Short mmCIF file of N, CA and C in Angstrom, two decimals:
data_model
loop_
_atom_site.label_atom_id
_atom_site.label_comp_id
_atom_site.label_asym_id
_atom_site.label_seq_id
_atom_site.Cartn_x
_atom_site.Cartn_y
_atom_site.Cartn_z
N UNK A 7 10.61 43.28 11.55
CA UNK A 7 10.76 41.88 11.20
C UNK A 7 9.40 41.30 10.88
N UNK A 8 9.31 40.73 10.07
CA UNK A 8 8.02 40.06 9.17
C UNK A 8 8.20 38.50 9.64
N UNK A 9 7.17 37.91 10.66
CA UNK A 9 6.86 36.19 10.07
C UNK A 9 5.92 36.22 9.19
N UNK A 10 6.04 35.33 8.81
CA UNK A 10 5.16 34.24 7.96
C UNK A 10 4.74 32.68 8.40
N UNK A 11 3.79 32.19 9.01
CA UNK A 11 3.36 31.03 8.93
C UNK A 11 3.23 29.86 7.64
N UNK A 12 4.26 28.91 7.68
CA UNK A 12 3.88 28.38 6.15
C UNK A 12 2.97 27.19 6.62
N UNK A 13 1.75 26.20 6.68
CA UNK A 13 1.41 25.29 6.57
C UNK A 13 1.32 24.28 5.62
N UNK A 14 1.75 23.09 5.60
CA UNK A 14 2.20 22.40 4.54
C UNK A 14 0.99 20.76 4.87
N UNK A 15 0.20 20.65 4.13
CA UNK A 15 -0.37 19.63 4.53
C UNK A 15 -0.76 18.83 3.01
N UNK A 16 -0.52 17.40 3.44
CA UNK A 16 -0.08 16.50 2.49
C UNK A 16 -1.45 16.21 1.65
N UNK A 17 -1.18 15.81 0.64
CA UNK A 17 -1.99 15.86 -0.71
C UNK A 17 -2.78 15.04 -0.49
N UNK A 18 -4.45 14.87 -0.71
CA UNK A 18 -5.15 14.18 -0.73
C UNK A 18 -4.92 12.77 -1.22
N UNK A 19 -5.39 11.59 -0.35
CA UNK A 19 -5.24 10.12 -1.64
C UNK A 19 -6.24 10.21 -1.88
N UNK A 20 -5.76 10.00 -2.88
CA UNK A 20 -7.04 9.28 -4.49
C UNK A 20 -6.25 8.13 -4.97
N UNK A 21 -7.03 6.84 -4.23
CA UNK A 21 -6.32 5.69 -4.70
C UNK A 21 -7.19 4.78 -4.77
N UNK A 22 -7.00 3.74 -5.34
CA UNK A 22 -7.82 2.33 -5.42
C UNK A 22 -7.62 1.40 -4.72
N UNK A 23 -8.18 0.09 -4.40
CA UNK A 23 -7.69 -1.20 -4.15
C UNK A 23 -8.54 -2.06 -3.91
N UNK A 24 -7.76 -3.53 -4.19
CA UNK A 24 -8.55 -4.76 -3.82
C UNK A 24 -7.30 -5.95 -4.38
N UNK A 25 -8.29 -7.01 -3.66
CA UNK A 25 -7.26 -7.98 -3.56
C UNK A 25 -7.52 -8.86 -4.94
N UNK A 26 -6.54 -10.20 -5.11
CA UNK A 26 -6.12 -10.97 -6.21
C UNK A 26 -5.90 -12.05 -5.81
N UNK A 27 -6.05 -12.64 -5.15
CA UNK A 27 -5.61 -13.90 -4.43
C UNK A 27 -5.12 -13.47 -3.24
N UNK A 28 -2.95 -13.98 -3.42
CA UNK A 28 -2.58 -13.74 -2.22
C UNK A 28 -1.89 -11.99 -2.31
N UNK A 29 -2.32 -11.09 -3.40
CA UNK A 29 -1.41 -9.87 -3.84
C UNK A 29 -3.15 -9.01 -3.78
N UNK A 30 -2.22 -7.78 -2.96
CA UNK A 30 -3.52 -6.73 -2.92
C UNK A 30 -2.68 -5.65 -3.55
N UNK A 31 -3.61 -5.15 -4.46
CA UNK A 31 -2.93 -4.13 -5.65
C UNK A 31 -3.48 -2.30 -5.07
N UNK A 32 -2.67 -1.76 -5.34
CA UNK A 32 -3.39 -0.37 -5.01
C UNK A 32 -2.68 0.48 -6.08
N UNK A 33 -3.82 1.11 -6.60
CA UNK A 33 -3.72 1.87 -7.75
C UNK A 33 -3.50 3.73 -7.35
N UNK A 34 -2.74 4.12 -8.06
CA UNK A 34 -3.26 6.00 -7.88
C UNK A 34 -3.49 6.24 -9.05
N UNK A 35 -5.21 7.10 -8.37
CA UNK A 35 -6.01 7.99 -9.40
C UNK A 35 -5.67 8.98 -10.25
N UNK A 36 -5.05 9.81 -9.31
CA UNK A 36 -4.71 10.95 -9.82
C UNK A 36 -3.30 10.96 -10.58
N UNK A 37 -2.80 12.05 -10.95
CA UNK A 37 -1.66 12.24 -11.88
C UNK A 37 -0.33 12.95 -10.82
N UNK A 38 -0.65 12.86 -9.51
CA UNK A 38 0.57 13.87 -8.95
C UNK A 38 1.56 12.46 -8.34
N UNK A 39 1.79 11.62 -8.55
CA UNK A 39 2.43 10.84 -8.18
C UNK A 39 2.72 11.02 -6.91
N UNK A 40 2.00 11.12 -5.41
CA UNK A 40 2.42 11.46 -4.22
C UNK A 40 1.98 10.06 -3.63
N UNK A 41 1.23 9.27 -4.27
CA UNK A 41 1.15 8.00 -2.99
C UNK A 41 2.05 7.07 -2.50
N UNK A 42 3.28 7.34 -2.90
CA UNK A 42 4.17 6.49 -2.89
C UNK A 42 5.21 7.07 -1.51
N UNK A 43 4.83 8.74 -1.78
CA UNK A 43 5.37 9.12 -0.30
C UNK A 43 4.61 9.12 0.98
N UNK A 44 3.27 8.57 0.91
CA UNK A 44 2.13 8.87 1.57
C UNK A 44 1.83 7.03 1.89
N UNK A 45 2.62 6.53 1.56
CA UNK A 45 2.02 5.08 1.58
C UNK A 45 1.76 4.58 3.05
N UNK A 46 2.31 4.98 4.26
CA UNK A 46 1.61 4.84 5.71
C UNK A 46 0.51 4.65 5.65
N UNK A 47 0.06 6.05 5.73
CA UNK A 47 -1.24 6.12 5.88
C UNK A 47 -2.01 5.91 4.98
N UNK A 48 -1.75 5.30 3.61
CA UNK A 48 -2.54 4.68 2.77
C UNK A 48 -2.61 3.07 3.29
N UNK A 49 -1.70 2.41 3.59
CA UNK A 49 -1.89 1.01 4.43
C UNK A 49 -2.95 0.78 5.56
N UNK A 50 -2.70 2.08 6.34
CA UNK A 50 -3.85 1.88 7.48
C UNK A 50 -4.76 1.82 6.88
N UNK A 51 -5.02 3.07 6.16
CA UNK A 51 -6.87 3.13 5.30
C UNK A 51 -7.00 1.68 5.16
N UNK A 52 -6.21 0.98 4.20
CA UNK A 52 -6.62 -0.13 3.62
C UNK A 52 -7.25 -1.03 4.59
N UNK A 53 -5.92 -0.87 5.84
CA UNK A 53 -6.20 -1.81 7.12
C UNK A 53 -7.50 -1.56 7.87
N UNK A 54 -8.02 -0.38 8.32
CA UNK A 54 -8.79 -0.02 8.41
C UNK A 54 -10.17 -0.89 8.03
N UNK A 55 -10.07 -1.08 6.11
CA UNK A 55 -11.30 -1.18 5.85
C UNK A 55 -11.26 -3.00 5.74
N UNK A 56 -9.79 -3.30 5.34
CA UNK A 56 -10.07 -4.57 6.12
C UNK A 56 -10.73 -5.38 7.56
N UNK A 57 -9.98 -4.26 8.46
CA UNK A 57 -11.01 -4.33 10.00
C UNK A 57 -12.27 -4.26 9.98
N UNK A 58 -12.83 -3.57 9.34
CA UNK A 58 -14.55 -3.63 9.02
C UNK A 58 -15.20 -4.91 8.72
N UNK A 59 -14.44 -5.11 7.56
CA UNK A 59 -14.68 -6.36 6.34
C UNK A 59 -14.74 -7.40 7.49
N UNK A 60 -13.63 -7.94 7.84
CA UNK A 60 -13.50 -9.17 8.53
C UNK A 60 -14.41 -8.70 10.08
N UNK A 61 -14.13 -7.98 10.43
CA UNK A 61 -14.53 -7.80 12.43
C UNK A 61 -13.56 -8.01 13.11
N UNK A 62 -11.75 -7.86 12.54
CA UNK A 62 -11.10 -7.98 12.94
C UNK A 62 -10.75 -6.35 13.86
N UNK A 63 -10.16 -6.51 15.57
CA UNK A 63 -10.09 -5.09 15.38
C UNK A 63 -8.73 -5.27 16.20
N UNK A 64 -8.31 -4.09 15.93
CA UNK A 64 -6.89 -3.90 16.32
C UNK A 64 -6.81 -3.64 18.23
N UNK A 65 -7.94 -2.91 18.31
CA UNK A 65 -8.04 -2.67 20.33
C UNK A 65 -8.22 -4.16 21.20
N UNK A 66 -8.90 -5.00 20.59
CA UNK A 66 -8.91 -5.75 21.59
C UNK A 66 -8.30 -7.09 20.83
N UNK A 67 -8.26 -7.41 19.32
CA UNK A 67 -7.39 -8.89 19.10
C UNK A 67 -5.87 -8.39 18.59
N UNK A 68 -5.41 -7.45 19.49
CA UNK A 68 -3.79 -7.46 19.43
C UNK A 68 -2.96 -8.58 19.46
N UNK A 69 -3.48 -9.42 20.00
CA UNK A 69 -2.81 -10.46 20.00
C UNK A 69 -2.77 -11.41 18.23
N UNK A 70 -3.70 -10.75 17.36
CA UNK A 70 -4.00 -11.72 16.19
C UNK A 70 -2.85 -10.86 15.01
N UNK A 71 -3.09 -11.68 14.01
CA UNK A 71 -1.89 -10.98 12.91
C UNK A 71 -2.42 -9.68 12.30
N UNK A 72 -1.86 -8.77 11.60
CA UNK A 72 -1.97 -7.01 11.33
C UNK A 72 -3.09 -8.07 10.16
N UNK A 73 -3.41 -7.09 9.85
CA UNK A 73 -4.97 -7.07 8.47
C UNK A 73 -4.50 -7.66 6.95
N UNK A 74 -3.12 -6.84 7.01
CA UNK A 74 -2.56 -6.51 6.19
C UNK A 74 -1.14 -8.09 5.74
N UNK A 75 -0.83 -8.95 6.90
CA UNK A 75 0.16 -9.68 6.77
C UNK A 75 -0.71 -11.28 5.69
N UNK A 76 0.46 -11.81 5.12
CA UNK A 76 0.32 -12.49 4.41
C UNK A 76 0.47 -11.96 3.10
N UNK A 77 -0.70 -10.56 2.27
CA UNK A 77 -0.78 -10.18 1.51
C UNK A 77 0.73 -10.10 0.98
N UNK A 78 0.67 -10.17 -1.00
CA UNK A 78 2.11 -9.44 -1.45
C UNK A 78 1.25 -7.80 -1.98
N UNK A 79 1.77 -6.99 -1.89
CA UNK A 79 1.46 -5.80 -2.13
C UNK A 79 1.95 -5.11 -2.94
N UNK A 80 1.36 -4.59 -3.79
CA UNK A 80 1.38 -4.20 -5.28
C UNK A 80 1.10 -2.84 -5.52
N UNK A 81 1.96 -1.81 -5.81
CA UNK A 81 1.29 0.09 -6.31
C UNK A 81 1.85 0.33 -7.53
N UNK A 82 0.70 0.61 -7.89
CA UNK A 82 0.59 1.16 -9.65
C UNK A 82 0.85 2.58 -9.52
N UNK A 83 1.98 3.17 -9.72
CA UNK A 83 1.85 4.96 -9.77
C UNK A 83 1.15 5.49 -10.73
N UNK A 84 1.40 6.74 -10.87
CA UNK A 84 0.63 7.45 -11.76
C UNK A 84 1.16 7.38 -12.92
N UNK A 85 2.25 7.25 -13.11
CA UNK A 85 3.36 6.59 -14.44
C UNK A 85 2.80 5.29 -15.21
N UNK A 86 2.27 4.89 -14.35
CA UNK A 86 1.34 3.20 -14.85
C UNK A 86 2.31 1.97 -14.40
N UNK A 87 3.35 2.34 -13.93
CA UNK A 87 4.55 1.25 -13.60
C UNK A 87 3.88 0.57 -11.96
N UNK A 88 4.04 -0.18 -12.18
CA UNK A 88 4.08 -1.35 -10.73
C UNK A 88 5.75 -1.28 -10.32
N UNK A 89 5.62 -1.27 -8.65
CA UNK A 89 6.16 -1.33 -7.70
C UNK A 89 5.77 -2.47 -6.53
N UNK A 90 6.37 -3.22 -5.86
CA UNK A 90 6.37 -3.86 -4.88
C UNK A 90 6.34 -3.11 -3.82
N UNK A 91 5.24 -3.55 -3.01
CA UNK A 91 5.35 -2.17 -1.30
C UNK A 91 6.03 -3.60 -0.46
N UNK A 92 7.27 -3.39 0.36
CA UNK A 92 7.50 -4.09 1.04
C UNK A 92 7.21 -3.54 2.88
N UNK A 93 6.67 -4.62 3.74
CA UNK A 93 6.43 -4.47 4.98
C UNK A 93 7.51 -5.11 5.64
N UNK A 94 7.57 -4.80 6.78
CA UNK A 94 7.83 -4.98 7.98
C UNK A 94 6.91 -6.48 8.65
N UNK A 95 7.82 -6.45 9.64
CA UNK A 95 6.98 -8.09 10.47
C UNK A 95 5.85 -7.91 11.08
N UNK A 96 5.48 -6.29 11.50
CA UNK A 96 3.77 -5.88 11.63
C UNK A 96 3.08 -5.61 10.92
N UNK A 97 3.59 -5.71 9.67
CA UNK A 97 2.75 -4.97 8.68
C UNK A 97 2.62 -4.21 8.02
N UNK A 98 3.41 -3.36 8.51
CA UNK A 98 3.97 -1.77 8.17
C UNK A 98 4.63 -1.11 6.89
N UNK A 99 4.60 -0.51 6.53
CA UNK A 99 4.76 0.19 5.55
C UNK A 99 6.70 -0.35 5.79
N UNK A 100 8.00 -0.80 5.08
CA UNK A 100 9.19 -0.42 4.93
C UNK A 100 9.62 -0.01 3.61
N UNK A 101 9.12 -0.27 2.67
CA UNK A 101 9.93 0.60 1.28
C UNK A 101 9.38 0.01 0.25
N UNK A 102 9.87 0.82 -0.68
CA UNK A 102 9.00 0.41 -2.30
C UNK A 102 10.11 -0.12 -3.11
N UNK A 103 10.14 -1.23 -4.23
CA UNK A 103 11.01 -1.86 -4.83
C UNK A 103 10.46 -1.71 -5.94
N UNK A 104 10.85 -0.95 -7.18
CA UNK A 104 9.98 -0.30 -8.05
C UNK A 104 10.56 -1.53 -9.11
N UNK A 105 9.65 -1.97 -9.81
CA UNK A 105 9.59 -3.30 -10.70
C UNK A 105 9.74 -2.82 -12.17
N UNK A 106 9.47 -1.88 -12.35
CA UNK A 106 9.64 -1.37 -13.73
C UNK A 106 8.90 -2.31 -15.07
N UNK A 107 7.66 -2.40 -14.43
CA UNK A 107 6.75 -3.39 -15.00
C UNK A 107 5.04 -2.70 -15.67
N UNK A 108 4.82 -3.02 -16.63
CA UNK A 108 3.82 -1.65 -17.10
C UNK A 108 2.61 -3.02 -17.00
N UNK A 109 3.06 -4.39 -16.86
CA UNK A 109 1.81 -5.29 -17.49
C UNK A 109 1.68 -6.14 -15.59
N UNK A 110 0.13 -5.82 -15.38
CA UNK A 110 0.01 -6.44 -14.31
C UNK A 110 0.23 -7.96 -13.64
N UNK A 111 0.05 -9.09 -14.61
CA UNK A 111 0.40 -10.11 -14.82
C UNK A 111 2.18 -10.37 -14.56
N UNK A 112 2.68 -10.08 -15.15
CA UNK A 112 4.32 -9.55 -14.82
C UNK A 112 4.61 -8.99 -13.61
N UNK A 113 4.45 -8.33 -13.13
CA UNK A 113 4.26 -7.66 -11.74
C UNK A 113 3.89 -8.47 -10.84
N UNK A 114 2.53 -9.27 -11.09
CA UNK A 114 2.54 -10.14 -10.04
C UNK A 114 3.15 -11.28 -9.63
N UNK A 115 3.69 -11.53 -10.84
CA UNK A 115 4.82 -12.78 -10.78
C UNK A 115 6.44 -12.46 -9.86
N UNK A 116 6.28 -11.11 -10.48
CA UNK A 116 7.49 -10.81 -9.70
C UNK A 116 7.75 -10.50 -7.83
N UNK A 117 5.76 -9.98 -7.92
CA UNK A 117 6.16 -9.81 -6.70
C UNK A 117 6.41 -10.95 -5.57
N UNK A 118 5.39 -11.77 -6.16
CA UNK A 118 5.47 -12.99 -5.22
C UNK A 118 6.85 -13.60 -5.01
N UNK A 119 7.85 -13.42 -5.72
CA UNK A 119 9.01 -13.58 -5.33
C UNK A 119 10.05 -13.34 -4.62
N UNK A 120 9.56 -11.62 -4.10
CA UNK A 120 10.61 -10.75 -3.91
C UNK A 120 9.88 -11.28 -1.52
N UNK A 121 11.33 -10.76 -0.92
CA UNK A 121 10.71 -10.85 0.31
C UNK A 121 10.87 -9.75 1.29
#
């Protein structure tokens, strides 16, 4: 009898971002269209570097709002189409509402609408 060990470990991000007002946009670099399954842990990063930015930190002002709330949130796939990232009441990553929108301006109109 033969095993085999398979290890499967998830695709590098290569992504962009920054904010627009009240909409923070995040772009993917690359061409494999995987950030959209990977978007968790692309939020933290973000959150992350928001925590820096501000001096907000998650260990000791638990009590204050996620990094990330308020923002409308915006992903450009590798297709060039905008999607809406929708969160959760912490912040959190809950699902993508794909807008089918190629012009950023359009996209942002839409997202600010959606809840």
């Amino acid at each position: 009898m033969n095993a085999s060990i398979i290890t499967l470990t998830p695709t590098p991000l290569h992504f962009d971002w920054g904010t627009d007002g009240l909409v923070l946009w995040i772009e993917e670099l690359d061409g494999a269209n995987s950030l959209a399954d990977q978007m968790p842990d692309v939020m933290d990063r973000i959150a992350f570097a928001i925590e820096l930015q501000t001096g907000w930190d998650h260990r000791t002002d638990g009590d204050t709002l996620h990094p990330l709330y308020g923002y409308r949130l915006l992903l450009r796939d590798a297709s060039g189409r905008w999607n809406a990232v929708r969160t959760d009441e912490t912040g959190h990553f809950r699902d993508l509402v794909p807008l089918e929108e190629m012009d950023y301006e359009r996209a942002y109109d839409q997202v600010m609408w959606l809840d």
